[in-house]
Coordinates of C-alpha atoms and ligand atoms in Angstrom, one line a residue:
X1 CA -14.4 -39.7 39.7
X2 CA -17.6 -38.8 38.0
X3 CA -17.8 -38.5 34.2
X4 CA -18.2 -34.7 34.1
X5 CA -15.0 -34.1 36.1
X6 CA -13.1 -36.5 33.8
X7 CA -13.9 -34.2 30.9
X8 CA -12.0 -31.4 32.6
X9 CA -9.0 -33.5 33.4
X10 CA -5.9 -32.0 31.7
X11 CA -4.4 -33.9 28.8
X12 CA -0.6 -34.4 28.9
X13 CA 0.8 -34.0 25.4
X14 CA 4.3 -34.8 26.6
X15 CA 5.4 -31.2 26.0
X16 CA 7.5 -29.1 28.4
X17 CA 6.0 -25.7 29.0
X18 CA 7.6 -22.4 30.1
X19 CA 5.2 -19.5 30.4
X20 CA 7.3 -16.3 30.3
X21 CA 4.5 -14.0 29.2
X22 CA 2.3 -15.2 32.1
X23 CA 5.2 -14.2 34.4
X24 CA 4.8 -10.5 33.3
X25 CA 1.8 -10.2 35.7
X26 CA -1.9 -9.6 35.4
X27 CA -1.6 -6.0 34.0
X28 CA -0.8 -7.7 30.7
X29 CA -3.6 -10.3 30.4
X30 CA -6.6 -12.1 31.9
X31 CA -6.6 -15.8 32.6
X32 CA -9.3 -17.4 30.6
X33 CA -10.2 -21.0 29.9
X34 CA -11.2 -22.2 26.4
X35 CA -14.9 -22.9 25.9
X36 CA -15.7 -26.3 24.5
X37 CA -17.2 -27.0 21.1
X38 CA -19.5 -29.9 20.4
X39 CA -18.3 -33.0 18.5
X40 CA -15.0 -31.7 17.1
X41 CA -13.3 -33.2 14.1
X42 CA -9.9 -32.9 12.4
X43 CA -9.6 -30.5 9.5
X44 CA -5.9 -30.3 8.9
X45 CA -2.5 -30.4 10.5
X46 CA 1.1 -29.8 9.6
X47 CA 3.1 -33.0 10.2
X48 CA 6.6 -31.3 9.9
X49 CA 5.6 -28.7 12.5
X50 CA 4.2 -31.4 14.8
X51 CA 7.5 -33.3 14.5
X52 CA 9.5 -30.1 15.2
X53 CA 7.5 -29.6 18.4
X54 CA 8.2 -33.2 19.5
X55 CA 4.6 -34.3 19.0
X56 CA 3.9 -37.6 17.4
X57 CA 2.6 -36.6 13.9
X58 CA 0.4 -39.8 13.9
X59 CA -0.9 -38.9 17.3
X60 CA -3.1 -36.3 15.6
X61 CA -5.5 -39.2 14.9
X62 CA -6.2 -39.5 18.6
X63 CA -9.3 -38.2 20.3
X64 CA -7.1 -36.8 23.1
X65 CA -5.2 -34.3 21.0
X66 CA -8.4 -33.5 19.1
X67 CA -10.1 -32.5 22.4
X68 CA -6.9 -30.6 23.5
X69 CA -6.5 -28.6 20.3
X70 CA -10.2 -27.7 20.2
X71 CA -9.9 -26.3 23.7
X72 CA -12.3 -29.0 25.1
X73 CA -9.8 -30.3 27.6
X74 CA -7.0 -28.3 29.2
X75 CA -3.4 -29.2 28.4
X76 CA -1.1 -30.1 31.3
X77 CA 1.4 -27.3 32.0
X78 CA -0.3 -24.6 30.1
X79 CA -1.7 -21.3 31.6
X80 CA -4.3 -20.1 29.1
X81 CA -4.6 -16.3 28.9
X82 CA -5.8 -13.5 26.7
X83 CA -3.5 -10.6 26.4
X84 CA -4.5 -7.0 26.3
X85 CA -3.5 -4.6 23.5
X86 CA -4.8 -1.5 21.7
X87 CA -4.1 -0.1 18.3
X88 CA -4.7 2.1 15.3
X89 CA -7.2 0.6 12.9
X90 CA -7.5 2.1 9.4
X91 CA -5.5 5.1 10.5
X92 CA -7.6 6.0 13.6
X93 CA -7.0 5.2 17.3
X94 CA -9.2 2.3 18.2
X95 CA -8.5 2.1 21.9
X96 CA -8.4 -1.2 23.7
X97 CA -8.7 -4.3 21.6
X98 CA -6.9 -7.4 22.9
X99 CA -7.1 -11.2 22.2
X100 CA -10.8 -11.4 21.6
X101 CA -10.7 -15.0 20.5
X102 CA -7.1 -16.2 20.9
X103 CA -5.7 -17.8 24.0
X104 CA -2.0 -18.0 24.7
X105 CA -1.3 -21.4 26.2
X106 CA 2.4 -20.9 27.0
X107 CA 5.7 -21.6 25.4
X108 CA 7.1 -25.0 24.4
X109 CA 9.9 -26.7 22.5
X110 CA 12.2 -24.3 20.6
X111 CA 10.8 -21.3 22.4
X112 CA 7.5 -21.3 20.4
X113 CA 4.4 -19.9 22.0
X114 CA 1.1 -21.7 21.2
X115 CA -2.3 -20.0 20.7
X116 CA -5.7 -21.4 20.2
X117 CA -7.6 -19.0 17.9
X118 CA -11.4 -19.3 18.0
X119 CA -11.5 -20.9 21.5
X120 CA -14.3 -18.7 22.9
X121 CA -15.1 -15.5 24.6
X122 CA -12.5 -13.4 26.5
X123 CA -12.8 -10.1 28.3
X124 CA -11.5 -8.5 25.1
X125 CA -14.1 -10.0 22.8
X126 CA -16.1 -6.7 22.6
X127 CA -19.0 -7.3 20.2
X128 CA -17.5 -10.5 18.9
X129 CA -18.4 -14.1 19.8
X130 CA -14.9 -15.4 20.4
X131 CA -15.1 -17.8 17.5
X132 CA -13.4 -18.3 14.2
X133 CA -15.1 -19.8 11.2
X134 CA -13.9 -22.8 9.2
X135 CA -13.4 -20.6 6.1
X136 CA -11.0 -18.2 7.8
X137 CA -9.2 -20.9 9.8
X138 CA -8.4 -22.9 6.7
X139 CA -7.2 -19.7 5.0
X140 CA -4.9 -18.8 7.9
X141 CA -3.7 -22.4 8.3
X142 CA -2.7 -22.8 4.6
X143 CA -1.3 -19.3 4.3
X144 CA 0.9 -19.6 7.4
X145 CA 2.5 -22.7 6.1
X146 CA 2.7 -21.3 2.5
X147 CA 4.6 -18.3 3.8
X148 CA 6.9 -20.6 5.7
X149 CA 7.5 -22.6 2.5
X150 CA 8.3 -19.3 0.8
X151 CA 10.9 -18.5 3.5
X152 CA 8.9 -15.4 4.6
X153 CA 8.7 -14.7 8.3
X154 CA 5.3 -15.8 9.7
X155 CA 3.4 -17.2 12.6
X156 CA 3.1 -20.9 12.0
X157 CA 0.0 -23.1 12.0
X158 CA -0.1 -26.6 13.6
X159 CA -3.6 -27.7 13.1
X160 CA -7.3 -26.8 12.5
X161 CA -10.2 -28.6 14.2
X162 CA -13.8 -28.0 13.3
X163 CA -17.2 -28.3 14.9
X164 CA -20.7 -28.1 13.3
X165 CA -21.6 -25.4 16.0
X166 CA -23.1 -22.5 14.0
X167 CA -21.2 -19.2 13.9
X168 CA -23.0 -16.2 12.5
X169 CA -21.2 -13.9 10.0
X170 CA -22.8 -12.6 6.8
X171 CA -24.3 -16.1 6.6
X172 CA -24.4 -19.0 9.0
X173 CA -21.1 -20.8 9.0
X174 CA -19.5 -23.3 11.3
X175 CA -16.8 -23.0 14.0
X176 CA -13.1 -24.0 13.9
X177 CA -10.1 -23.6 16.1
X178 CA -6.7 -22.9 14.7
X179 CA -3.5 -23.7 16.7
X180 CA -0.9 -21.2 15.8
X181 CA 2.7 -20.7 16.9
X182 CA 5.3 -17.9 17.1
X183 CA 8.3 -17.1 19.2
X184 CA 6.1 -14.2 20.4
X185 CA 2.7 -12.8 19.6
X186 CA 3.6 -9.3 20.9
X187 CA 2.2 -6.6 18.5
X188 CA 2.9 -2.9 18.1
X189 CA -0.5 -2.5 19.8
X190 CA 0.7 -4.0 23.0
X191 CA 3.1 -1.1 23.4
X192 CA 0.5 1.4 22.3
X193 CA -1.8 0.1 24.9
X194 CA 0.3 0.9 27.9
X195 CA 1.8 4.1 26.4
X196 CA -1.7 5.6 25.7
X197 CA -2.6 5.0 29.4
X198 CA 0.7 6.5 30.6
X199 CA 1.5 3.3 32.3
X200 CA 5.3 3.7 31.9
X201 CA 6.2 1.0 34.3
X202 CA 4.3 -1.7 32.4
X203 CA 5.6 -0.2 29.1
X204 CA 9.1 -0.7 30.3
X205 CA 8.4 -4.2 31.6
X206 CA 7.1 -5.2 28.2
X207 CA 10.0 -3.6 26.3
X208 CA 12.5 -5.3 28.7
X209 CA 10.7 -8.7 28.1
X210 CA 10.9 -8.3 24.3
X211 CA 14.5 -7.2 24.5
X212 CA 15.5 -10.0 26.8
X213 CA 13.9 -12.8 24.8
X214 CA 14.1 -11.6 21.2
X215 CA 16.5 -8.7 20.8
X216 CA 19.3 -9.2 23.4
X217 CA 21.7 -7.3 21.2
X218 CA 19.8 -4.1 22.0
X219 CA 21.1 -4.2 25.6
X220 CA 24.8 -3.7 24.6
X221 CA 26.4 -0.4 25.1
X222 CA 27.1 0.1 21.4
X223 CA 23.5 -0.3 20.4
X224 CA 21.9 3.0 19.4
X225 CA 23.8 5.5 21.6
X226 CA 23.4 3.1 24.5
X227 CA 19.6 3.5 24.5
X228 CA 18.2 0.0 24.4
X229 CA 14.7 1.2 23.6
X230 CA 15.8 3.2 20.6
X231 CA 17.8 0.2 19.6
X232 CA 14.7 -1.9 19.9
X233 CA 12.7 0.5 17.7
X234 CA 15.4 0.4 15.1
X235 CA 15.7 -3.4 15.2
X236 CA 11.9 -3.8 14.8
X237 CA 12.0 -1.4 11.9
X238 CA 14.8 -3.4 10.2
X239 CA 12.8 -6.7 10.6
X240 CA 9.7 -5.0 9.3
X241 CA 11.6 -3.7 6.3
X242 CA 12.9 -7.2 5.5
X243 CA 9.3 -8.5 5.8
X244 CA 7.8 -5.8 3.6
X245 CA 10.4 -6.4 0.9
X246 CA 9.5 -10.0 0.9
X247 CA 5.8 -9.3 0.7
X248 CA 6.2 -6.9 -2.2
X249 CA 8.6 -9.2 -4.1
X250 CA 6.3 -12.3 -3.8
X251 CA 3.1 -10.2 -4.5
X252 CA 1.5 -10.7 -1.1
X253 CA -1.2 -8.3 0.0
X254 CA -1.9 -8.5 3.8
X255 CA -5.2 -6.6 3.7
X256 CA -5.5 -5.3 7.3
X257 CA -2.2 -3.7 8.3
X258 CA -3.6 -2.1 11.5
X259 CA -1.0 -1.6 14.2
X260 CA -2.6 -4.4 16.3
X261 CA -1.8 -6.7 13.3
X262 CA 1.9 -5.8 13.3
X263 CA 4.3 -8.3 14.9
X264 CA 7.3 -6.8 16.9
X265 CA 9.3 -9.7 15.5
X266 CA 8.5 -8.7 11.9
X267 CA 6.4 -11.8 11.3
X268 CA 3.3 -12.0 9.0
X269 CA 0.5 -12.2 11.5
X270 CA -3.3 -12.3 11.6
X271 CA -4.2 -13.7 8.2
X272 CA -7.6 -12.1 7.3
X273 CA -8.5 -10.9 3.8
X274 CA -5.0 -11.4 2.4
X275 CA -4.3 -12.2 -1.2
X276 CA -1.5 -13.3 -3.4
X277 CA -1.8 -11.2 -6.6
X278 CA -3.1 -12.9 -9.6
X279 CA -2.6 -10.3 -12.4
X280 CA 0.1 -7.7 -11.4
X281 CA -2.0 -4.7 -10.4
X282 CA 0.1 -2.4 -8.1
X283 CA -3.0 -0.6 -6.7
X284 CA -4.8 -3.9 -5.9
X285 CA -7.0 -3.8 -2.8
X286 CA -7.7 -7.3 -1.5
X287 CA -9.9 -6.4 1.4
X288 CA -13.4 -5.8 0.3
X289 CA -14.1 -3.7 3.5
X290 CA -11.1 -1.3 2.7
X291 CA -13.2 1.1 0.6
X292 CA -10.5 3.8 0.7
X293 CA -7.8 1.5 -0.5
X294 CA -5.6 2.3 2.5
X295 CA -4.0 -1.1 2.4
X296 CA -3.6 -1.4 -1.3
X297 CA -0.7 -3.6 -2.4
X298 CA 1.6 -0.8 -3.4
X299 CA 0.9 1.2 -0.2
X300 CA 2.0 -1.5 2.2
X301 CA 5.6 -0.2 2.6
X302 CA 4.4 3.3 3.4
X303 CA 1.8 1.9 5.8
X304 CA 4.4 -0.2 7.6
X305 CA 6.4 3.0 8.1
X306 CA 3.3 4.8 9.4
X307 CA 2.8 1.9 11.8
X308 CA 6.4 2.1 13.0
X309 CA 5.9 5.7 13.6
X310 CA 3.0 4.8 16.0
X311 CA 5.4 2.3 17.7
X312 CA 8.0 5.1 18.0
X313 CA 5.4 7.3 19.7
X314 CA 4.5 4.5 22.0
X315 CA 8.1 3.9 23.0
X316 CA 8.9 7.6 23.4
X317 CA 8.4 7.6 27.2
X318 CA 11.2 5.0 27.3
X319 CA 13.5 6.5 24.6
X320 CA 13.0 9.9 26.1
X321 CA 14.6 11.9 23.3
X322 CA 12.4 12.6 20.2
X323 CA 15.5 13.0 17.9
X324 CA 16.7 9.6 18.9
X325 CA 13.3 8.0 18.1
X326 CA 13.3 9.7 14.7
X327 CA 16.8 8.5 14.0
X328 CA 15.9 5.0 15.0
X329 CA 13.0 5.0 12.4
X330 CA 15.2 6.2 9.6
X331 CA 17.0 2.9 8.6
X332 CA 13.6 1.4 7.7
X333 CA 13.6 3.3 4.4
X334 CA 17.1 2.3 3.2
X335 CA 16.8 -1.2 4.4
X336 CA 13.5 -1.7 2.7
X337 CA 14.8 -0.2 -0.6
X338 CA 18.0 -2.4 -0.5
X339 CA 16.1 -5.5 0.4
X340 CA 13.5 -5.0 -2.3
X341 CA 16.2 -4.5 -4.9
X342 CA 17.9 -7.6 -3.7
X343 CA 14.8 -9.7 -3.8
X344 CA 13.7 -8.4 -7.2
X345 CA 17.3 -8.9 -8.5
X346 CA 17.1 -12.5 -7.3
X347 CA 13.8 -13.0 -9.2
X348 CA 15.8 -12.0 -12.3
X349 CA 18.7 -14.3 -11.4
X350 CA 21.0 -11.4 -10.9
X351 CA 23.2 -11.5 -7.9
X352 CA 26.0 -9.2 -6.8
X353 CA 26.2 -5.7 -8.0
X354 CA 23.1 -3.7 -8.6
X355 CA 23.1 -0.1 -10.0
X356 CA 20.9 2.1 -12.1
X357 CA 20.8 -0.2 -15.1
X358 CA 19.6 -3.1 -13.0
X359 CA 17.0 -0.9 -11.2
X360 CA 15.7 0.2 -14.5
X361 CA 15.4 -3.4 -15.6
X362 CA 13.3 -4.2 -12.6
X363 CA 11.1 -1.0 -12.8
X364 CA 10.5 -1.6 -16.5
X365 CA 9.4 -5.2 -16.3
X366 CA 7.0 -4.3 -13.4
X367 CA 5.6 -1.5 -15.6
X368 CA 5.1 -3.9 -18.5
X369 CA 3.4 -6.5 -16.2
X370 CA 1.1 -3.8 -14.9
X371 CA 0.2 -2.5 -18.4
X372 CA -0.5 -6.0 -19.6
X373 CA -2.3 -7.2 -16.4
X374 CA 0.0 -10.2 -16.6
X375 CA -0.2 -12.9 -14.0
X376 CA 2.5 -12.2 -11.5
X377 CA 3.5 -15.7 -10.2
X378 CA 3.2 -17.5 -13.6
X379 CA 5.2 -14.8 -15.3
X380 CA 8.2 -15.1 -13.0
X381 CA 8.1 -18.9 -13.1
X382 CA 8.0 -18.9 -16.9
X383 CA 10.8 -16.3 -17.0
X384 CA 13.0 -18.7 -14.9
X385 CA 12.4 -21.5 -17.4
X386 CA 13.0 -19.0 -20.3
X387 CA 16.5 -18.3 -18.9
X388 CA 17.2 -22.0 -18.7
X389 CA 16.1 -22.6 -22.3
X390 CA 17.2 -19.2 -23.7
X391 CA 13.8 -19.0 -25.4
X392 CA 11.4 -16.5 -24.0
X393 CA 8.3 -17.7 -25.8
X394 CA 6.2 -18.8 -22.9
X395 CA 6.8 -15.6 -20.9
X396 CA 6.4 -13.4 -24.0
X397 CA 3.0 -14.9 -24.9
X398 CA 1.6 -13.5 -21.7
X399 CA 1.9 -9.9 -22.9
X400 CA -1.0 -8.5 -25.0
X401 CA 1.6 -6.4 -26.8
X402 CA 4.8 -8.4 -26.9
X403 CA 7.0 -5.6 -28.5
X404 CA 7.7 -4.0 -25.1
X405 CA 8.7 -7.3 -23.7
X406 CA 11.0 -8.1 -26.6
X407 CA 12.9 -4.8 -26.1
X408 CA 13.2 -5.6 -22.4
X409 CA 14.3 -9.2 -23.0
X410 CA 17.2 -7.9 -25.2
X411 CA 18.4 -5.6 -22.4
X412 CA 17.9 -8.4 -19.9
X413 CA 20.0 -10.8 -22.0
X414 CA 22.8 -8.3 -22.2
X415 CA 22.8 -8.0 -18.4
X416 CA 22.7 -11.8 -18.0
X417 CA 25.7 -12.2 -20.4
X418 CA 27.9 -11.6 -17.4
X419 CA 26.4 -14.5 -15.4
X420 CA 26.3 -18.2 -15.8
X421 CA 22.9 -18.9 -17.4
X422 CA 22.6 -22.3 -15.7
X423 CA 23.3 -20.8 -12.2
X424 CA 20.9 -17.9 -12.9
X425 CA 18.1 -20.2 -13.9
X426 CA 18.7 -22.4 -10.9
X427 CA 18.6 -19.4 -8.6
X428 CA 15.4 -18.1 -10.2
X429 CA 13.6 -21.4 -9.7
X430 CA 14.5 -21.0 -6.1
X431 CA 13.2 -17.4 -5.9
X432 CA 10.1 -17.6 -8.1
X433 CA 7.6 -20.1 -6.7
X434 CA 5.5 -22.3 -8.8
X435 CA 2.7 -22.4 -6.2
X436 CA 1.1 -19.6 -4.1
X437 CA -2.2 -19.7 -2.2
X438 CA -4.4 -18.0 -4.7
X439 CA -7.9 -17.0 -3.5
X440 CA -9.7 -19.4 -5.7
X441 CA -7.6 -22.4 -4.6
X442 CA -8.4 -21.6 -0.9
X443 CA -12.0 -21.1 -1.9
X444 CA -12.2 -24.6 -3.6
X445 CA -10.6 -26.3 -0.6
X446 CA -13.0 -24.5 1.8
X447 CA -16.0 -25.6 -0.2
X448 CA -14.9 -29.2 0.0
X449 CA -14.0 -28.9 3.7
X450 CA -17.5 -27.7 4.4
X451 CA -18.7 -31.0 2.9
X452 CA -16.2 -32.8 5.2
X453 CA -13.8 -33.5 2.4
X454 CA -10.4 -32.3 3.7
X455 CA -8.4 -33.9 0.9
X456 CA -8.1 -30.6 -1.0
X457 CA -6.7 -28.8 2.0
X458 CA -4.0 -31.4 2.5
X459 CA -3.3 -31.5 -1.3
X460 CA -2.8 -27.7 -1.2
X461 CA -0.6 -28.0 1.9
X462 CA 1.6 -30.5 0.1
X463 CA 2.5 -28.1 -2.7
X464 CA 2.6 -25.0 -0.5
X465 CA 5.1 -26.6 1.9
X466 CA 7.5 -26.9 -1.0
X467 CA 6.3 -24.2 -3.5
X468 CA 9.6 -24.1 -5.5
X469 CA 9.4 -27.8 -6.4
X470 CA 7.7 -28.8 -9.6
X471 CA 5.1 -31.3 -8.2
X472 CA 4.1 -32.3 -11.8
X473 CA 1.1 -34.4 -10.5
X474 CA -0.4 -31.1 -9.0
X475 CA 0.3 -28.9 -12.0
X476 CA -3.3 -27.7 -12.1
X477 CA -2.7 -25.9 -8.8
X478 CA -0.2 -23.7 -10.6
X479 CA -2.6 -22.7 -13.4
X480 CA -4.1 -19.3 -14.2
X481 CA -7.1 -18.3 -12.0
X482 CA -10.5 -19.0 -13.5
X483 CA -12.7 -16.1 -14.4
X484 CA -14.8 -16.5 -11.3
X485 CA -11.7 -15.8 -9.1
X486 CA -12.0 -12.1 -10.0
X487 CA -15.4 -12.0 -8.3
X488 CA -14.3 -13.5 -5.0
X489 CA -14.9 -10.9 -2.3
X490 CA -12.9 -11.3 0.9
X491 CA -13.8 -9.0 3.8
X492 CA -12.6 -8.5 7.4
X493 CA -15.3 -11.0 8.5
X494 CA -13.7 -14.1 9.8
Ligands
AMP1 P1 -8.7 -8.6 13.5 O1 -9.4 -7.6 12.6 O2 -9.0 -10.0 13.2 O3 -7.2 -8.3 13.6 O4 -9.3 -8.3 14.9 C1 -9.4 -7.0 15.6 C2 -9.8 -7.2 17.0 O5 -11.1 -7.8 17.0 C3 -8.9 -8.1 17.8 O6 -9.0 -7.5 19.1 C4 -9.6 -9.4 17.8 O7 -9.4 -10.2 18.9 C5 -11.1 -9.0 17.8 N1 -12.0 -10.0 17.1 C6 -12.1 -10.2 15.8 N2 -13.0 -11.2 15.6 C7 -13.5 -11.5 16.8 C8 -14.5 -12.4 17.3 N3 -15.2 -13.2 16.4 N4 -14.7 -12.5 18.6 C9 -14.1 -11.7 19.4 N5 -13.1 -10.8 19.1 C10 -12.8 -10.7 17.8
MG2 MG1 -5.8 -8.9 14.6

């Protein structure tokens, strides 16, 4: 065997692979091999996720897995492919998009699919280079695991490898490959793709695939007037409503809610210019390229509904009756409202009954936070401690004009009188995280990573994996953002 063929020998990671997406047929994807990157190095990995997959967490030190997860050597049992999808971007039909830089390897333990993001050109790369930069890969890696730590549905991230190969964005950056996982990477845009081309057979194959593997309950006769495709639309709407309620309650701004970035499993997917709110500003726009503010924080639920409407239109050839499609969309609104109220009540330590008084309590504190530009995450954490100590000083001090807060606190105390204060405080500390991935924290970790110091990425990962714990030794990561954080500009460029 000569040395060059040895470089193409597959590496056996000891995983068992099933490739159900590949079985759908070549209308759905193109087979593509990853393109190697020179002299790769490790940036980060998630030990718990490696363990979950049955990979030896220590094995990440090995050169074999470094080559495998950079895409430099194929992995035994995988069938790399780039899937095709279309979508609406910023409200307009964008036509064909597809995996321009992500390769689906197949499906392994626990039914999780693996993708290499940034592994080179595909037939869907359009004007792009098929690469991802270190900056955006570190952001996606940390935020995926942060969302998981917050119990918010998300694609997961196993590892990031880097290479000094130059990648050209606004400035010259360097390449990285992110390995990400999800039960499925199917997006609303996959359905839109076949529907727009009137390829009803493929549309049905895709819908049947998603139902079989992810929504089997939609097949039963009772589900939505016996129409499995209407039932699917409703189920996707319900999951999206749960997701959006969680985003709004935690203060997460996605930044690019195009239909090709919407998971049919209701997962947070495609981390780009996302941001966790610093000060509570309902109209905050985190994506510097979003000049119209289409994806402002407080517009996200509406946008999700708009995106579901696109999915409904795409599924119409299968659902057949327009009234049924409209009826299947309807529950999104009520589910979202109920879920948001539930999540916000949990932030206040209030369980059980809701009602007008409770709703007013939520609305009023949000209004006070907005008026005072109060830091969202720190406020809720301090409020949790205030309930435990029965002294609101630390939360109160955050308001430029505390009189409004004082009046609210009195009403809140009356409402809490019916609950066990200890239980409420405990529940609040489990609903209001101490740590979120603020822009400036990601930025500092990226700056160090560019200098090959990956310790800040792993330190952040430690707190973000368990964001409700105190981690007193990392208290600085729970601090207010510095002034320069307001000037960080995050665009679509990644
Ligand atoms: P995004 O805005 O990241 O959701 O990407 C939108 C579309 O552009 C998707 O089809 C991506 O695969 C594609 N894309 C984004 N960046 C690149 C890149 N650097 N190379 C190739 N395709 C890309
Ligand atoms: Mg995308």
